[in-house]
Coordinates of C-alpha atoms and ligand atoms in Angstrom, one line a residue:
M9 CA 3.3 17.2 27.0
T10 CA 4.7 16.7 23.5
T11 CA 2.1 15.2 21.2
I12 CA 3.2 13.4 18.0
P13 CA 0.1 11.8 16.5
F14 CA 0.5 8.8 14.3
F15 CA -2.2 10.2 11.9
P16 CA -1.4 14.0 11.9
P17 CA -4.4 16.3 11.4
D18 CA -2.3 18.8 9.5
L19 CA -1.1 16.6 6.7
F20 CA -2.7 18.8 4.0
E21 CA -2.6 22.1 5.9
G22 CA 0.0 23.6 3.5
D23 CA -2.3 23.0 0.5
R24 CA -5.5 24.1 2.2
K25 CA -6.1 27.1 0.0
V26 CA -5.5 25.1 -3.2
M27 CA -8.1 22.5 -2.1
L28 CA -10.7 25.2 -1.1
D29 CA -10.2 27.0 -4.5
L30 CA -10.6 23.7 -6.3
I31 CA -13.8 22.9 -4.5
R32 CA -15.2 26.3 -5.6
E33 CA -13.8 26.1 -9.2
I34 CA -15.0 22.6 -9.9
G35 CA -18.1 22.9 -7.8
T36 CA -19.4 25.9 -9.8
A37 CA -18.0 25.1 -13.3
P38 CA -20.8 25.1 -15.9
E39 CA -20.2 21.4 -16.9
Q40 CA -20.9 20.2 -13.3
K41 CA -18.6 17.3 -13.8
F42 CA -17.5 15.7 -10.5
I43 CA -16.2 12.3 -11.6
L44 CA -14.1 11.0 -14.5
G45 CA -13.7 14.4 -16.3
E46 CA -10.7 16.4 -17.6
H47 CA -9.0 16.5 -14.2
T48 CA -9.0 12.7 -13.9
R49 CA -7.7 12.4 -17.5
A50 CA -4.9 14.8 -16.7
F51 CA -4.1 12.9 -13.5
E52 CA -4.0 9.6 -15.3
R53 CA -1.8 11.0 -18.0
M54 CA 0.6 12.5 -15.5
L55 CA 1.0 9.2 -13.7
R56 CA 1.4 7.3 -17.0
E57 CA 4.2 9.6 -18.1
A58 CA 5.9 9.5 -14.7
T59 CA 5.9 5.7 -14.5
G60 CA 6.2 4.7 -18.2
A61 CA 3.1 2.6 -17.9
A62 CA 0.9 1.8 -21.0
D63 CA -2.1 2.9 -19.0
V64 CA -3.1 4.2 -15.6
V65 CA -6.8 4.0 -14.7
A66 CA -7.9 6.0 -11.7
C67 CA -10.6 4.3 -9.7
G68 CA -12.5 4.3 -6.4
S69 CA -9.9 2.8 -4.1
G70 CA -6.9 0.5 -4.0
T71 CA -9.2 -2.3 -3.0
S72 CA -11.4 -1.9 -6.0
A73 CA -8.3 -1.5 -8.2
L74 CA -7.3 -5.1 -7.1
G75 CA -10.8 -6.3 -7.9
L76 CA -11.0 -4.6 -11.3
V77 CA -7.7 -6.2 -12.3
L78 CA -8.7 -9.7 -11.1
R79 CA -11.9 -9.3 -13.1
A80 CA -10.1 -7.9 -16.2
M81 CA -7.8 -11.0 -16.0
E82 CA -10.9 -13.2 -15.9
I83 CA -9.9 -14.8 -12.6
G84 CA -12.9 -16.4 -11.0
P85 CA -14.5 -19.5 -9.6
G86 CA -12.2 -22.6 -9.5
D87 CA -9.1 -20.4 -9.7
E88 CA -6.5 -20.0 -6.9
V89 CA -4.4 -16.9 -6.2
V90 CA -1.4 -17.1 -4.0
V91 CA -1.4 -14.2 -1.5
P92 CA 0.6 -13.2 1.6
A93 CA -0.6 -14.5 4.9
F94 CA 0.4 -11.2 6.5
G95 CA -1.1 -8.0 5.2
C96 CA -4.2 -6.1 4.6
A97 CA -7.7 -7.6 4.2
P98 CA -8.2 -6.7 0.5
L99 CA -5.4 -9.2 -0.5
A100 CA -7.8 -11.9 0.5
S101 CA -11.2 -10.3 0.1
A102 CA -10.6 -9.0 -3.5
V103 CA -9.8 -12.6 -4.5
L104 CA -12.9 -14.0 -2.7
E105 CA -15.1 -11.3 -4.2
V106 CA -14.4 -12.5 -7.8
G107 CA -15.2 -16.1 -6.6
A108 CA -11.6 -17.3 -6.6
Q109 CA -9.7 -18.9 -3.7
P110 CA -6.9 -17.0 -1.9
V111 CA -4.1 -19.4 -0.9
F112 CA -2.1 -18.0 1.9
A113 CA 1.7 -18.2 1.8
D114 CA 4.1 -17.2 4.5
V115 CA 6.2 -14.1 4.6
D116 CA 9.9 -13.5 5.0
R117 CA 10.7 -13.3 8.7
H118 CA 12.5 -10.0 8.6
A119 CA 11.1 -8.1 5.6
M120 CA 7.5 -9.4 6.3
V121 CA 6.6 -9.6 2.6
L122 CA 5.6 -12.7 0.6
D123 CA 8.3 -15.4 0.7
P124 CA 8.9 -16.6 -2.9
E125 CA 9.9 -20.1 -1.8
D126 CA 6.8 -20.6 0.3
A127 CA 4.6 -19.1 -2.5
A128 CA 6.2 -21.5 -5.0
A129 CA 5.5 -24.4 -2.7
R130 CA 1.8 -23.6 -2.7
I131 CA 1.2 -23.5 -6.4
T132 CA -1.3 -26.1 -7.6
H133 CA -2.9 -27.0 -11.0
R134 CA -5.6 -24.5 -10.0
T135 CA -3.3 -21.5 -9.4
K136 CA -3.9 -18.7 -11.9
A137 CA -2.0 -15.8 -10.3
I138 CA 0.5 -14.7 -7.7
L139 CA -0.3 -11.6 -5.8
P140 CA 2.7 -10.3 -3.9
A141 CA 2.2 -7.1 -1.9
H142 CA 4.8 -4.5 -1.0
M143 CA 4.1 -3.9 2.6
F144 CA 5.3 -1.5 5.2
S145 CA 8.4 -0.1 3.5
I146 CA 9.7 -2.9 1.4
M147 CA 8.9 -4.2 -2.0
A148 CA 8.4 -7.9 -2.4
D149 CA 11.1 -9.8 -4.3
M150 CA 9.6 -9.0 -7.7
P151 CA 12.5 -10.3 -9.8
R152 CA 12.0 -13.7 -8.3
F153 CA 8.2 -13.5 -8.6
A154 CA 8.5 -12.5 -12.2
E155 CA 10.7 -15.5 -12.8
L156 CA 8.3 -17.8 -10.9
A157 CA 5.3 -16.5 -12.8
A158 CA 7.1 -17.1 -16.2
E159 CA 8.3 -20.6 -15.2
R160 CA 4.9 -21.7 -14.0
G161 CA 2.8 -19.9 -16.6
L162 CA 1.0 -17.8 -14.0
R163 CA -0.3 -14.2 -14.1
L164 CA 1.5 -11.7 -11.9
L165 CA -0.5 -9.0 -10.2
E166 CA 1.3 -6.6 -7.9
D167 CA -0.2 -5.0 -4.9
S168 CA 1.8 -1.8 -4.9
A169 CA -1.0 0.1 -3.1
V170 CA 1.5 1.5 -0.5
A171 CA 4.6 1.6 -2.7
Q172 CA 4.0 4.3 -5.2
G173 CA 7.4 6.0 -5.9
A174 CA 9.4 2.9 -5.0
V175 CA 11.8 1.6 -7.6
L176 CA 13.5 -1.8 -7.8
R177 CA 16.2 -2.5 -10.4
D178 CA 15.1 0.7 -12.3
T179 CA 11.5 -0.6 -12.5
P180 CA 8.8 1.4 -10.6
A181 CA 6.6 -0.4 -8.1
G182 CA 3.4 -1.3 -10.0
L183 CA 5.2 -2.2 -13.3
W184 CA 6.8 -5.5 -12.3
G185 CA 3.5 -7.3 -12.7
E186 CA 1.1 -7.4 -15.6
A187 CA -0.7 -4.8 -13.5
G188 CA -0.2 -3.1 -10.2
V189 CA -2.4 -0.9 -8.0
Y190 CA -2.0 2.4 -6.1
S191 CA -4.0 3.6 -3.2
F192 CA -4.4 7.3 -2.4
V193 CA -5.9 7.0 1.1
Q194 CA -4.3 9.8 3.2
V195 CA -1.6 7.7 4.9
K196 CA -0.2 6.2 1.7
S197 CA 2.9 7.6 0.1
F198 CA 0.9 9.7 -2.3
G199 CA -2.1 10.0 0.0
M200 CA -4.9 12.5 -0.4
P201 CA -7.8 13.7 1.8
G202 CA -10.2 11.0 0.6
E203 CA -10.7 7.7 -1.1
G204 CA -9.1 6.7 -4.4
G205 CA -6.9 4.3 -6.2
A206 CA -5.5 3.4 -9.6
V207 CA -4.6 0.5 -11.7
V208 CA -1.2 0.8 -13.5
T209 CA -0.3 -1.6 -16.3
R210 CA 2.1 -2.2 -19.1
D211 CA -0.7 -3.9 -21.0
A212 CA -2.9 -1.4 -22.9
E213 CA -5.6 -4.0 -23.5
L214 CA -5.8 -4.9 -19.8
G215 CA -6.0 -1.1 -19.1
R216 CA -8.9 -0.8 -21.5
R217 CA -10.8 -3.6 -19.9
V218 CA -10.3 -2.1 -16.4
R219 CA -11.5 1.3 -17.8
V220 CA -14.7 -0.3 -19.0
L221 CA -15.3 -2.2 -15.8
R222 CA -14.8 0.8 -13.5
N223 CA -17.7 2.6 -15.1
H224 CA -20.6 0.2 -15.3
G225 CA -19.2 -1.7 -18.3
Q226 CA -19.5 1.3 -20.6
N227 CA -16.9 1.7 -23.3
G228 CA -16.9 5.5 -23.6
Q229 CA -20.5 5.6 -24.8
R230 CA -23.0 6.5 -22.1
F231 CA -25.7 3.9 -21.3
V232 CA -24.1 1.4 -23.6
H233 CA -23.0 -1.5 -21.4
E234 CA -20.4 -3.8 -23.0
V235 CA -20.0 -6.0 -20.0
V236 CA -21.3 -6.1 -16.4
G237 CA -19.2 -3.5 -14.6
T238 CA -19.2 -1.6 -11.4
N239 CA -19.0 1.9 -10.0
S240 CA -15.3 2.6 -9.2
R241 CA -14.9 6.1 -10.5
F242 CA -12.5 8.9 -9.5
D243 CA -13.3 12.3 -8.0
E244 CA -12.5 15.4 -10.1
I245 CA -11.6 17.6 -7.1
Q246 CA -9.2 15.0 -5.8
A247 CA -7.7 14.5 -9.3
A248 CA -7.0 18.2 -9.6
F249 CA -5.6 18.3 -6.0
Q250 CA -3.3 15.3 -6.6
T251 CA -2.1 16.6 -9.9
Y252 CA -1.1 19.8 -8.1
R253 CA 0.5 17.9 -5.3
F254 CA 2.6 15.6 -7.5
A255 CA 5.3 18.2 -7.9
G256 CA 6.2 17.8 -4.2
F257 CA 5.9 13.9 -4.2
A258 CA 9.6 13.1 -4.8
E259 CA 10.7 15.5 -2.1
R260 CA 8.2 14.1 0.4
L261 CA 9.4 10.6 -0.4
E262 CA 13.0 11.6 0.1
R263 CA 12.1 13.1 3.5
R264 CA 10.4 9.9 4.5
A265 CA 13.5 7.9 3.5
R266 CA 15.8 10.2 5.5
I267 CA 13.6 9.8 8.6
A268 CA 13.7 6.0 8.1
E269 CA 17.5 6.1 7.8
R270 CA 17.8 8.2 11.0
Y271 CA 15.5 5.8 12.9
T272 CA 17.5 2.8 11.7
D273 CA 20.8 4.5 12.6
R274 CA 19.5 5.1 16.1
L275 CA 17.8 1.8 16.7
A276 CA 20.0 -0.8 15.0
G277 CA 21.6 -3.3 17.5
L278 CA 19.3 -2.4 20.4
P279 CA 18.1 -5.3 22.5
G280 CA 14.5 -6.4 21.8
V281 CA 13.8 -4.4 18.6
L282 CA 14.6 -5.0 15.0
P283 CA 14.5 -2.2 12.5
P284 CA 13.5 -2.9 8.9
P285 CA 16.3 -4.0 6.5
P286 CA 18.2 -0.7 5.7
G287 CA 18.7 0.7 2.2
R288 CA 17.1 2.6 -0.6
E289 CA 16.6 0.0 -3.3
G290 CA 13.0 -1.2 -3.5
R291 CA 12.0 0.9 -0.5
C292 CA 9.0 3.2 0.0
Y293 CA 8.7 4.5 3.5
Y294 CA 4.9 4.6 3.6
V295 CA 5.3 3.4 7.2
Y296 CA 8.4 2.5 9.3
C297 CA 7.7 -0.8 11.1
L298 CA 9.9 -2.2 13.8
Q299 CA 9.6 -5.7 15.2
A300 CA 9.6 -5.4 19.0
E301 CA 9.8 -8.3 21.4
R302 CA 7.7 -6.4 24.0
R303 CA 5.6 -4.6 21.4
D304 CA 2.6 -3.7 23.6
E305 CA 4.8 -2.4 26.4
L306 CA 6.7 -0.3 23.8
R307 CA 3.5 1.1 22.4
D308 CA 2.2 2.0 25.9
F309 CA 5.6 3.5 26.8
L310 CA 5.5 5.7 23.6
A311 CA 1.9 6.7 24.2
A312 CA 2.8 7.8 27.8
R313 CA 5.3 10.2 26.1
G314 CA 2.7 11.5 23.7
I315 CA 4.0 9.5 20.7
G316 CA 1.4 7.7 18.5
S317 CA 2.2 4.4 17.0
H318 CA 0.2 1.8 15.2
V319 CA 0.0 -2.0 14.8
Y320 CA -0.2 -3.1 11.1
Y321 CA -1.5 -5.9 11.6
P322 CA -2.4 -7.6 14.8
K323 CA -3.3 -11.0 13.2
P324 CA -2.2 -12.9 10.1
L325 CA -5.0 -13.0 7.5
P326 CA -5.8 -16.7 7.8
Q327 CA -6.4 -16.2 11.5
Q328 CA -9.0 -13.5 10.9
S329 CA -12.6 -14.9 11.3
A330 CA -13.4 -13.5 7.9
F331 CA -10.8 -15.6 6.2
E332 CA -10.3 -18.6 8.5
P333 CA -13.0 -20.6 6.6
H334 CA -10.9 -20.1 3.4
A335 CA -7.6 -21.4 5.0
P336 CA -6.7 -25.0 5.7
A337 CA -7.2 -25.5 9.5
D338 CA -4.0 -27.5 9.9
D339 CA -1.7 -25.1 8.1
E340 CA 0.8 -22.7 9.7
W341 CA 2.4 -19.4 8.8
P342 CA 5.0 -19.0 11.5
N343 CA 6.7 -15.9 10.1
A344 CA 3.3 -14.2 9.6
Q345 CA 2.5 -14.9 13.3
H346 CA 6.0 -13.7 14.4
A347 CA 5.4 -10.4 12.5
A348 CA 1.8 -9.9 13.9
D349 CA 3.1 -10.4 17.5
R350 CA 5.9 -7.9 17.1
I351 CA 5.2 -5.2 14.5
L352 CA 4.9 -1.6 15.5
A353 CA 4.8 1.4 13.1
L354 CA 6.4 4.7 14.2
P355 CA 5.3 8.1 12.8
I356 CA 7.1 8.9 9.5
Y357 CA 5.2 11.6 7.8
P358 CA 7.4 14.2 5.9
H359 CA 6.6 17.2 8.1
L360 CA 8.0 15.5 11.3
S361 CA 10.8 17.8 12.5
D362 CA 14.3 16.5 13.1
G363 CA 13.7 17.2 16.8
E364 CA 10.6 15.0 16.8
V365 CA 12.4 12.2 15.0
E366 CA 15.1 12.3 17.7
F367 CA 12.5 12.4 20.5
I368 CA 10.8 9.3 19.1
A369 CA 14.1 7.4 18.6
D370 CA 15.2 8.4 22.2
A371 CA 12.0 7.1 23.6
V372 CA 12.3 3.7 21.8
R373 CA 16.0 3.5 23.0
E374 CA 15.0 4.3 26.5
H375 CA 12.3 1.6 26.5
C376 CA 14.7 -1.0 25.1
E377 CA 17.4 -0.1 27.6
V378 CA 15.1 -0.2 30.6
A379 CA 13.3 -3.4 29.4
D380 CA 16.8 -5.0 28.9
V381 CA 17.7 -4.3 32.6
H382 CA 14.5 -5.9 33.9
Ligands
PLP25 C1 -1.1 -3.4 0.7 C2 -2.4 -2.8 0.5 N1 -3.2 -3.2 -0.5 C3 -4.4 -2.6 -0.8 C4 -4.9 -1.6 0.1 C5 -6.3 -1.1 -0.2 O1 -6.3 0.3 -0.6 P1 -7.5 1.2 -0.2 O2 -7.5 1.5 1.2 O3 -7.3 2.4 -1.1 O4 -8.7 0.4 -0.7 C6 -4.1 -1.2 1.1 C7 -4.7 -0.1 2.0 O5 -4.9 -0.3 3.2 C8 -2.9 -1.8 1.4 O6 -2.1 -1.4 2.4

């Protein structure tokens, strides 16, 4: 039977020799430097030049990048941060970890990213920041959030963890806010075989503070601690590997966008499924998420044909037991619930063949046509 996994085990197969050589080279180098060395500096410099940021600070994960920015912005107890009600856990947990309160706002029904009007309605005198996230394949409405932050005197932090490489009105994802973040977990647009992230910012002073915080509060001088920091450092082998792989990033993104376009062409107008809004502006096809009326049946139907799919995310954040105590019990996020009940991600990694893309689209079409008859 055909098998098209959602998480392909051969994602880095083409670069295996490079990785093995780097392990030996860095592992046996006389300086024995495995974190925050010359490779991390080169990687940061490369991303800074590619984005036009004032600073890029590589760190332990996308989650810790969010936490470092919140701390560098001095957001803490008594402060509120408006976050999307539908998305990944760190949107809420990073805010709670600094002692601030996440305030959940609903998402747009189709795009499934933070709805600016609902976010605006939830701003109070305690609100310090807005934290929109680019989710699935679509950037949040950053021009509107930038306006809103300016009008209301709020800080704007951009969760661009999954959107590296996306551009909206000529501004790269990550640079709309005072700071953005990237995640390099393998499934992300610029994923790698391991854990890592980065803070990207237009504000050099904010970057400096993040740099100090990520390495135990040290400001370049070992064992001199300027502030209470944490360990969120970047791996030298991964930095060298990512620097090498950056040359193919634009091409891989383009392949993802073409696969997305093909899915949308084949699936638009079908009964019972809604493809994401089409287009290239502000898009980064980290995943390709449909909304399907009979989502679980579709997932099983695809699985029976050997096609892996994935539910990002089965519940809105305020309905998760971790975050329920931090959300008003009588509140509702109808679009977040609508999305959680319907969302299904199809495989979209760059080395999917055209034949595999057609096979997946055929299977979705077949399910919708059969389901429509019954
Ligand atoms: C939107 C978003 N923000 C933040 C993160 C956290 O990134 P990481 O897994 O590198 O901690 C993720 C990853 O799941 C994400 O999807």
